[in-house]
Amino acid sequence: MYFVTSFTMAKLRSIILFISLHVSFVPVVYSIGASHACRSYCGNITIDYPFALQSGCGHSGFRDLLFCINDVLMFHISSGSYRVLNIDYAYRSMILHDPHLSTCDSIVLGRRGNGFVVEHWRAPYLNPTADNVFMLLGCSTQSPLFQGFPYGNHVPCRNVSGMSCEEYYGCQGWMNLGLARMGLAYGSGPPICCALPYDAIKSVNLSKLECQGYSSAYTLAPLRVNGPSEWTYGIRVKYEVEVSNDSFCKACEATGGSCGHDMERFGQLCMCGSWNSTSNCDTIMKLSVGGTSLPRDKLSGLLIIISTFWLTSFRM
């Protein structure tokens, strides 16, 4: 029968003490799986965090939002699809185009426009900018915009960032419809154009607002233009990402990874080629020894040595 000598036991205690004092495992949860590099462009538009074109890439709050169709970048929310003209990552904004959006040259009625309605769960991340004016056109007397009209004072129409319906009435598009400026600006019913910021209504739903069409324009201060013929038409949307998500993504990309999320739990993931990390591509299965880091293969070797010593020291 074999036994453990006091000398062997002393050596074992020394190794265990050394490990407990100098070696600490970095708690990292990781998953091995089929990852892929996240596509970074569509046509001439760069696709970067928090946006993505592939499942699992980008921020979970922006999933299933962008689609690349024949090199044309499309943005899709509950109100419809829009073409993405530009994404400005420095100012965290994007410019959207609705083909049925009224401009100064063309007034589109018949409720053909998308308006802008974002899903409730996306609202904390995605909204039109404060300098973006929405001009609702041809709304009925029963529209929620004019509750109590003409006896009440509930008319939310206003000037937004220097843009108003009073100026918009001078556009050529109205004349093309056979409507003169004087007939538009004055009358006994509610105004045919009502300008307001998105925050005033939180949703541009033409059906619910009982409006026939809409226009949207934005300004880029300190630029000032002369009249609605020079306004920039489109929907300028701002996006928000939590500071913690930004920090995580920067750390991930700094180690060669792509920022993504778990498609089932929607938690953050750093996509590192053939495996995913919940931290970054340098921290998977690391061992910290005396202030330095050992990669996975050295960790495995150390564990083999300890296991071999254990088996050869204890004979049954």
mmCIF file of C-alpha atoms in Angstrom:
data_model
loop_
_atom_site.group_PDB
_atom_site.id
_atom_site.type_symbol
_atom_site.label_atom_id
_atom_site.label_comp_id
_atom_site.label_asym_id
_atom_site.label_seq_id
_atom_site.Cartn_x
_atom_site.Cartn_y
_atom_site.Cartn_z
ATOM 1 C CA MET A 1 0.000 0.000 0.000
ATOM 2 C CA TYR A 2 1.333 3.447 -0.954
ATOM 3 C CA PHE A 3 1.146 6.581 1.149
ATOM 4 C CA VAL A 4 1.917 10.276 0.904
ATOM 5 C CA THR A 5 5.198 11.231 2.601
ATOM 6 C CA SER A 6 5.468 14.353 4.703
ATOM 7 C CA PHE A 7 7.953 15.690 2.151
ATOM 8 C CA THR A 8 5.512 15.145 -0.730
ATOM 9 C CA MET A 9 2.703 16.745 1.223
ATOM 10 C CA ALA A 10 4.900 19.743 1.998
ATOM 11 C CA LYS A 11 5.649 20.216 -1.710
ATOM 12 C CA LEU A 12 1.961 19.984 -2.536
ATOM 13 C CA ARG A 13 1.116 22.595 0.084
ATOM 14 C CA SER A 14 3.806 24.886 -1.335
ATOM 15 C CA ILE A 15 2.384 24.650 -4.865
ATOM 16 C CA ILE A 16 -1.172 25.307 -3.655
ATOM 17 C CA LEU A 17 0.038 28.295 -1.609
ATOM 18 C CA PHE A 18 1.952 29.690 -4.594
ATOM 19 C CA ILE A 19 -1.091 29.408 -6.841
ATOM 20 C CA SER A 20 -3.409 31.011 -4.279
ATOM 21 C CA LEU A 21 -1.052 33.954 -3.739
ATOM 22 C CA HIS A 22 0.143 34.631 -7.276
ATOM 23 C CA VAL A 23 -2.363 33.205 -9.680
ATOM 24 C CA SER A 24 -5.890 34.484 -10.182
ATOM 25 C CA PHE A 25 -8.371 33.559 -12.870
ATOM 26 C CA VAL A 26 -10.100 36.402 -14.659
ATOM 27 C CA PRO A 27 -13.836 35.605 -14.586
ATOM 28 C CA VAL A 28 -14.831 35.645 -18.226
ATOM 29 C CA VAL A 29 -17.938 34.015 -19.630
ATOM 30 C CA TYR A 30 -17.514 33.046 -23.253
ATOM 31 C CA SER A 31 -19.235 30.971 -25.858
ATOM 32 C CA ILE A 32 -17.725 29.002 -28.672
ATOM 33 C CA GLY A 33 -19.759 29.203 -31.859
ATOM 34 C CA ALA A 34 -19.892 30.132 -35.498
ATOM 35 C CA SER A 35 -19.172 33.847 -35.634
ATOM 36 C CA HIS A 36 -18.595 35.967 -38.691
ATOM 37 C CA ALA A 37 -17.075 39.319 -39.461
ATOM 38 C CA CYS A 38 -19.777 41.958 -39.448
ATOM 39 C CA ARG A 39 -20.332 43.583 -42.839
ATOM 40 C CA SER A 40 -19.102 47.166 -42.722
ATOM 41 C CA TYR A 41 -20.604 48.883 -45.752
ATOM 42 C CA CYS A 42 -23.541 49.145 -48.153
ATOM 43 C CA GLY A 43 -22.831 51.001 -51.363
ATOM 44 C CA ASN A 44 -20.826 54.024 -50.249
ATOM 45 C CA ILE A 45 -22.236 54.115 -46.693
ATOM 46 C CA THR A 46 -20.191 52.698 -43.831
ATOM 47 C CA ILE A 47 -22.050 50.415 -41.425
ATOM 48 C CA ASP A 48 -20.544 50.606 -37.958
ATOM 49 C CA TYR A 49 -21.633 50.091 -34.349
ATOM 50 C CA PRO A 50 -24.371 50.379 -33.154
ATOM 51 C CA PHE A 51 -25.816 49.519 -36.586
ATOM 52 C CA ALA A 52 -25.445 46.215 -38.398
ATOM 53 C CA LEU A 53 -26.639 44.297 -41.420
ATOM 54 C CA GLN A 54 -26.195 40.776 -40.050
ATOM 55 C CA SER A 55 -27.877 38.953 -37.200
ATOM 56 C CA GLY A 56 -25.938 39.159 -33.943
ATOM 57 C CA CYS A 57 -23.882 42.183 -35.012
ATOM 58 C CA GLY A 58 -24.206 45.686 -33.584
ATOM 59 C CA HIS A 59 -26.325 46.829 -30.633
ATOM 60 C CA SER A 60 -29.428 44.774 -29.836
ATOM 61 C CA GLY A 61 -31.568 47.943 -29.797
ATOM 62 C CA PHE A 62 -30.773 48.477 -33.494
ATOM 63 C CA ARG A 63 -31.284 44.911 -34.714
ATOM 64 C CA ASP A 64 -33.374 44.267 -37.847
ATOM 65 C CA LEU A 65 -33.243 47.970 -38.641
ATOM 66 C CA LEU A 66 -30.981 48.246 -41.710
ATOM 67 C CA PHE A 67 -31.057 46.215 -44.916
ATOM 68 C CA CYS A 68 -28.755 46.432 -47.929
ATOM 69 C CA ILE A 69 -30.652 45.865 -51.188
ATOM 70 C CA ASN A 70 -28.625 46.126 -54.406
ATOM 71 C CA ASP A 71 -26.134 48.409 -52.631
ATOM 72 C CA VAL A 72 -28.961 50.661 -51.429
ATOM 73 C CA LEU A 73 -29.188 50.998 -47.648
ATOM 74 C CA MET A 74 -32.766 50.808 -46.353
ATOM 75 C CA PHE A 75 -34.074 51.646 -42.870
ATOM 76 C CA HIS A 76 -37.208 49.841 -41.678
ATOM 77 C CA ILE A 77 -39.464 50.609 -38.703
ATOM 78 C CA SER A 78 -43.163 50.027 -38.042
ATOM 79 C CA SER A 79 -44.264 53.016 -40.163
ATOM 80 C CA GLY A 80 -42.451 51.786 -43.283
ATOM 81 C CA SER A 81 -39.168 51.712 -45.174
ATOM 82 C CA TYR A 82 -36.894 54.653 -45.910
ATOM 83 C CA ARG A 83 -33.714 55.065 -47.894
ATOM 84 C CA VAL A 84 -30.676 55.992 -45.791
ATOM 85 C CA LEU A 85 -28.826 58.890 -47.383
ATOM 86 C CA ASN A 86 -26.158 59.333 -44.747
ATOM 87 C CA ILE A 87 -25.002 58.159 -41.310
ATOM 88 C CA ASP A 88 -22.963 60.653 -39.296
ATOM 89 C CA TYR A 89 -21.222 58.697 -36.541
ATOM 90 C CA ALA A 90 -19.550 61.794 -35.078
ATOM 91 C CA TYR A 91 -22.900 63.519 -34.433
ATOM 92 C CA ARG A 92 -24.859 60.271 -34.026
ATOM 93 C CA SER A 93 -27.447 61.061 -36.642
ATOM 94 C CA MET A 94 -28.754 59.681 -39.911
ATOM 95 C CA ILE A 95 -30.700 61.162 -42.824
ATOM 96 C CA LEU A 96 -33.732 59.267 -44.152
ATOM 97 C CA HIS A 97 -35.675 59.737 -47.394
ATOM 98 C CA ASP A 98 -39.348 58.874 -47.849
ATOM 99 C CA PRO A 99 -40.264 58.809 -51.583
ATOM 100 C CA HIS A 100 -43.736 60.167 -50.737
ATOM 101 C CA LEU A 101 -42.470 63.039 -48.629
ATOM 102 C CA SER A 102 -43.739 66.420 -49.790
ATOM 103 C CA THR A 103 -41.120 69.012 -50.730
ATOM 104 C CA CYS A 104 -41.372 72.580 -51.960
ATOM 105 C CA ASP A 105 -41.709 71.461 -55.579
ATOM 106 C CA SER A 106 -44.049 68.518 -55.003
ATOM 107 C CA ILE A 107 -46.981 68.196 -52.583
ATOM 108 C CA VAL A 108 -47.934 64.530 -52.087
ATOM 109 C CA LEU A 109 -51.393 63.851 -50.637
ATOM 110 C CA GLY A 110 -53.562 60.723 -50.341
ATOM 111 C CA ARG A 111 -51.852 59.350 -47.211
ATOM 112 C CA ARG A 112 -49.103 57.746 -49.275
ATOM 113 C CA GLY A 113 -46.254 58.927 -47.054
ATOM 114 C CA ASN A 114 -44.782 56.801 -44.274
ATOM 115 C CA GLY A 115 -44.739 59.455 -41.609
ATOM 116 C CA PHE A 116 -42.520 58.342 -38.743
ATOM 117 C CA VAL A 117 -43.567 55.827 -36.095
ATOM 118 C CA VAL A 118 -40.859 54.039 -34.142
ATOM 119 C CA GLU A 119 -41.475 50.925 -32.041
ATOM 120 C CA HIS A 120 -41.975 51.669 -28.349
ATOM 121 C CA TRP A 121 -38.952 49.614 -27.284
ATOM 122 C CA ARG A 122 -36.717 51.521 -29.721
ATOM 123 C CA ALA A 123 -37.883 54.946 -28.521
ATOM 124 C CA PRO A 124 -35.039 55.362 -25.976
ATOM 125 C CA TYR A 125 -32.498 54.860 -28.786
ATOM 126 C CA LEU A 126 -34.024 56.469 -31.868
ATOM 127 C CA ASN A 127 -35.930 59.721 -32.501
ATOM 128 C CA PRO A 128 -35.966 62.634 -34.973
ATOM 129 C CA THR A 129 -33.734 65.547 -33.984
ATOM 130 C CA ALA A 130 -35.080 68.676 -32.274
ATOM 131 C CA ASP A 131 -34.288 70.813 -35.353
ATOM 132 C CA ASN A 132 -36.428 68.598 -37.583
ATOM 133 C CA VAL A 133 -39.814 70.096 -38.481
ATOM 134 C CA PHE A 134 -42.784 67.940 -39.494
ATOM 135 C CA MET A 135 -45.452 69.741 -41.511
ATOM 136 C CA LEU A 136 -48.714 67.803 -41.502
ATOM 137 C CA LEU A 137 -50.841 68.530 -44.558
ATOM 138 C CA GLY A 138 -54.585 68.381 -45.190
ATOM 139 C CA CYS A 139 -55.578 67.156 -41.734
ATOM 140 C CA SER A 140 -59.301 66.819 -41.024
ATOM 141 C CA THR A 141 -61.235 68.891 -38.520
ATOM 142 C CA GLN A 142 -61.528 65.747 -36.371
ATOM 143 C CA SER A 143 -57.758 65.304 -36.233
ATOM 144 C CA PRO A 144 -56.298 64.990 -32.706
ATOM 145 C CA LEU A 145 -54.183 68.000 -33.663
ATOM 146 C CA PHE A 146 -57.238 70.241 -33.615
ATOM 147 C CA GLN A 147 -59.277 68.943 -30.696
ATOM 148 C CA GLY A 148 -61.630 71.715 -29.627
ATOM 149 C CA PHE A 149 -61.028 73.833 -32.757
ATOM 150 C CA PRO A 150 -62.257 76.530 -33.363
ATOM 151 C CA TYR A 151 -63.495 77.148 -29.796
ATOM 152 C CA GLY A 152 -60.445 75.844 -27.920
ATOM 153 C CA ASN A 153 -56.864 76.971 -28.009
ATOM 154 C CA HIS A 154 -55.372 73.539 -28.612
ATOM 155 C CA VAL A 155 -53.501 74.141 -31.867
ATOM 156 C CA PRO A 156 -49.914 72.855 -31.566
ATOM 157 C CA CYS A 157 -48.708 74.334 -34.865
ATOM 158 C CA ARG A 158 -45.574 76.436 -34.489
ATOM 159 C CA ASN A 159 -42.301 77.603 -35.988
ATOM 160 C CA VAL A 160 -39.535 74.997 -35.659
ATOM 161 C CA SER A 161 -35.903 76.072 -36.094
ATOM 162 C CA GLY A 162 -36.961 78.970 -38.312
ATOM 163 C CA MET A 163 -39.216 76.830 -40.529
ATOM 164 C CA SER A 164 -42.993 77.298 -40.590
ATOM 165 C CA CYS A 165 -46.091 76.706 -42.687
ATOM 166 C CA GLU A 166 -46.399 80.426 -43.392
ATOM 167 C CA GLU A 167 -43.243 80.154 -45.494
ATOM 168 C CA TYR A 168 -44.157 76.740 -46.856
ATOM 169 C CA TYR A 169 -47.399 78.134 -48.315
ATOM 170 C CA GLY A 170 -45.265 80.028 -50.812
ATOM 171 C CA CYS A 171 -43.908 76.836 -52.415
ATOM 172 C CA GLN A 172 -44.465 76.048 -56.073
ATOM 173 C CA GLY A 173 -45.966 72.683 -55.136
ATOM 174 C CA TRP A 174 -49.178 74.309 -53.915
ATOM 175 C CA MET A 175 -49.550 76.268 -57.131
ATOM 176 C CA ASN A 176 -49.104 73.046 -59.097
ATOM 177 C CA LEU A 177 -52.169 71.741 -57.238
ATOM 178 C CA GLY A 178 -54.113 74.867 -58.161
ATOM 179 C CA LEU A 179 -54.049 76.257 -54.631
ATOM 180 C CA ALA A 180 -53.050 79.884 -54.175
ATOM 181 C CA ARG A 181 -51.244 81.081 -51.056
ATOM 182 C CA MET A 182 -54.150 83.220 -49.820
ATOM 183 C CA GLY A 183 -56.542 80.274 -50.001
ATOM 184 C CA LEU A 184 -54.185 78.142 -47.928
ATOM 185 C CA ALA A 185 -53.306 80.572 -45.188
ATOM 186 C CA TYR A 186 -56.775 81.819 -44.373
ATOM 187 C CA GLY A 187 -60.188 80.229 -43.880
ATOM 188 C CA SER A 188 -62.754 79.179 -41.323
ATOM 189 C CA GLY A 189 -61.401 75.635 -40.862
ATOM 190 C CA PRO A 190 -58.153 74.371 -39.348
ATOM 191 C CA PRO A 191 -54.922 75.225 -41.207
ATOM 192 C CA ILE A 192 -54.122 73.003 -44.180
ATOM 193 C CA CYS A 193 -50.525 72.864 -42.936
ATOM 194 C CA CYS A 194 -49.495 72.395 -39.319
ATOM 195 C CA ALA A 195 -45.784 72.537 -38.447
ATOM 196 C CA LEU A 196 -44.522 71.022 -35.209
ATOM 197 C CA PRO A 197 -41.548 69.169 -33.699
ATOM 198 C CA TYR A 198 -41.639 65.409 -33.251
ATOM 199 C CA ASP A 199 -41.590 65.687 -29.454
ATOM 200 C CA ALA A 200 -44.951 67.454 -29.561
ATOM 201 C CA ILE A 201 -46.761 64.336 -30.805
ATOM 202 C CA LYS A 202 -44.202 61.478 -30.412
ATOM 203 C CA SER A 203 -45.544 59.787 -33.560
ATOM 204 C CA VAL A 204 -46.241 60.937 -37.112
ATOM 205 C CA ASN A 205 -49.009 58.507 -38.047
ATOM 206 C CA LEU A 206 -50.989 59.946 -40.956
ATOM 207 C CA SER A 207 -53.949 57.622 -40.435
ATOM 208 C CA LYS A 208 -54.360 58.317 -36.720
ATOM 209 C CA LEU A 209 -53.805 62.033 -37.195
ATOM 210 C CA GLU A 210 -56.226 62.015 -40.151
ATOM 211 C CA CYS A 211 -53.804 63.881 -42.403
ATOM 212 C CA GLN A 212 -53.403 63.542 -46.171
ATOM 213 C CA GLY A 213 -49.659 64.015 -46.319
ATOM 214 C CA TYR A 214 -46.602 65.469 -44.653
ATOM 215 C CA SER A 215 -43.312 67.196 -45.240
ATOM 216 C CA SER A 216 -40.161 67.038 -43.161
ATOM 217 C CA ALA A 217 -37.136 69.319 -43.225
ATOM 218 C CA TYR A 218 -34.168 70.006 -40.986
ATOM 219 C CA THR A 219 -31.476 72.613 -40.481
ATOM 220 C CA LEU A 220 -27.806 72.233 -39.733
ATOM 221 C CA ALA A 221 -26.904 75.260 -37.571
ATOM 222 C CA PRO A 222 -25.377 77.752 -38.076
ATOM 223 C CA LEU A 223 -26.427 77.473 -41.721
ATOM 224 C CA ARG A 224 -29.399 79.637 -42.663
ATOM 225 C CA VAL A 225 -31.218 79.448 -45.975
ATOM 226 C CA ASN A 226 -33.605 81.784 -47.739
ATOM 227 C CA GLY A 227 -37.050 80.231 -47.841
ATOM 228 C CA PRO A 228 -38.513 76.723 -48.191
ATOM 229 C CA SER A 229 -37.118 76.221 -51.696
ATOM 230 C CA GLU A 230 -33.684 75.948 -50.054
ATOM 231 C CA TRP A 231 -34.695 73.843 -47.052
ATOM 232 C CA THR A 232 -33.121 70.410 -46.728
ATOM 233 C CA TYR A 233 -35.971 67.901 -46.987
ATOM 234 C CA GLY A 234 -35.767 64.541 -45.290
ATOM 235 C CA ILE A 235 -35.951 63.083 -41.786
ATOM 236 C CA ARG A 236 -32.919 63.648 -39.594
ATOM 237 C CA VAL A 237 -32.835 61.022 -36.838
ATOM 238 C CA LYS A 238 -30.608 60.980 -33.773
ATOM 239 C CA TYR A 239 -29.574 57.742 -32.095
ATOM 240 C CA GLU A 240 -28.430 57.062 -28.550
ATOM 241 C CA VAL A 241 -26.254 54.332 -27.029
ATOM 242 C CA GLU A 242 -25.574 53.838 -23.334
ATOM 243 C CA VAL A 243 -22.072 54.803 -22.154
ATOM 244 C CA SER A 244 -21.461 51.251 -20.927
ATOM 245 C CA ASN A 245 -22.178 49.882 -24.397
ATOM 246 C CA ASP A 246 -19.792 52.378 -25.967
ATOM 247 C CA SER A 247 -16.993 51.385 -23.586
ATOM 248 C CA PHE A 248 -17.594 47.693 -24.207
ATOM 249 C CA CYS A 249 -17.497 48.148 -27.976
ATOM 250 C CA LYS A 250 -14.307 50.216 -27.929
ATOM 251 C CA ALA A 251 -12.553 47.565 -25.830
ATOM 252 C CA CYS A 252 -13.804 44.843 -28.170
ATOM 253 C CA GLU A 253 -12.671 46.592 -31.347
ATOM 254 C CA ALA A 254 -9.299 47.492 -29.796
ATOM 255 C CA THR A 255 -8.564 43.762 -29.509
ATOM 256 C CA GLY A 256 -9.614 42.968 -33.079
ATOM 257 C CA GLY A 257 -13.208 41.960 -32.385
ATOM 258 C CA SER A 258 -16.564 43.014 -33.821
ATOM 259 C CA CYS A 259 -19.262 44.387 -31.512
ATOM 260 C CA GLY A 260 -22.367 42.225 -31.349
ATOM 261 C CA HIS A 261 -25.061 40.775 -29.125
ATOM 262 C CA ASP A 262 -26.522 37.445 -28.053
ATOM 263 C CA MET A 263 -29.532 36.883 -30.325
ATOM 264 C CA GLU A 264 -31.479 35.076 -27.587
ATOM 265 C CA ARG A 265 -30.653 37.108 -24.476
ATOM 266 C CA PHE A 266 -29.633 40.343 -26.283
ATOM 267 C CA GLY A 267 -26.595 40.729 -24.002
ATOM 268 C CA GLN A 268 -23.354 42.219 -25.337
ATOM 269 C CA LEU A 269 -20.883 39.998 -27.172
ATOM 270 C CA CYS A 270 -17.463 40.619 -28.640
ATOM 271 C CA MET A 271 -17.195 38.520 -31.817
ATOM 272 C CA CYS A 272 -13.657 37.177 -32.122
ATOM 273 C CA GLY A 273 -13.642 35.008 -35.235
ATOM 274 C CA SER A 274 -14.528 31.465 -34.188
ATOM 275 C CA TRP A 275 -15.655 32.360 -30.680
ATOM 276 C CA ASN A 276 -17.536 35.080 -28.812
ATOM 277 C CA SER A 277 -16.522 36.806 -25.597
ATOM 278 C CA THR A 278 -18.545 38.791 -23.084
ATOM 279 C CA SER A 279 -15.522 41.020 -22.567
ATOM 280 C CA ASN A 280 -12.992 41.314 -25.405
ATOM 281 C CA CYS A 281 -10.794 39.146 -27.588
ATOM 282 C CA ASP A 282 -7.847 39.205 -25.168
ATOM 283 C CA THR A 283 -9.580 38.009 -22.003
ATOM 284 C CA ILE A 284 -10.867 34.545 -22.881
ATOM 285 C CA MET A 285 -9.550 31.940 -20.421
ATOM 286 C CA LYS A 286 -6.670 34.088 -19.175
ATOM 287 C CA LEU A 287 -4.565 33.485 -16.115
ATOM 288 C CA SER A 288 -2.964 36.424 -14.319
ATOM 289 C CA VAL A 289 0.385 35.539 -12.753
ATOM 290 C CA GLY A 290 2.357 38.157 -10.859
ATOM 291 C CA GLY A 291 0.810 40.983 -12.880
ATOM 292 C CA THR A 292 1.285 39.275 -16.270
ATOM 293 C CA SER A 293 -1.218 37.347 -18.352
ATOM 294 C CA LEU A 294 -0.892 33.797 -19.559
ATOM 295 C CA PRO A 295 -2.789 32.772 -22.702
ATOM 296 C CA ARG A 296 -4.972 29.702 -22.904
ATOM 297 C CA ASP A 297 -2.264 27.259 -24.058
ATOM 298 C CA LYS A 298 0.047 28.146 -21.137
ATOM 299 C CA LEU A 299 -2.838 27.850 -18.731
ATOM 300 C CA SER A 300 -3.560 24.352 -20.059
ATOM 301 C CA GLY A 301 0.102 23.391 -19.640
ATOM 302 C CA LEU A 302 0.163 24.572 -16.035
ATOM 303 C CA LEU A 303 -2.974 22.605 -15.234
ATOM 304 C CA ILE A 304 -1.445 19.448 -16.798
ATOM 305 C CA ILE A 305 1.689 19.802 -14.654
ATOM 306 C CA ILE A 306 -0.348 20.206 -11.471
ATOM 307 C CA SER A 307 -2.552 17.225 -12.393
ATOM 308 C CA THR A 308 0.472 15.023 -13.147
ATOM 309 C CA PHE A 309 2.095 15.937 -9.850
ATOM 310 C CA TRP A 310 -1.101 15.127 -7.998
ATOM 311 C CA LEU A 311 -1.490 11.696 -9.617
ATOM 312 C CA THR A 312 2.124 10.647 -9.111
ATOM 313 C CA SER A 313 2.203 11.833 -5.508
ATOM 314 C CA PHE A 314 -0.876 9.999 -4.315
ATOM 315 C CA ARG A 315 -0.572 6.251 -4.859
ATOM 316 C CA MET A 316 -3.454 4.073 -3.767
#
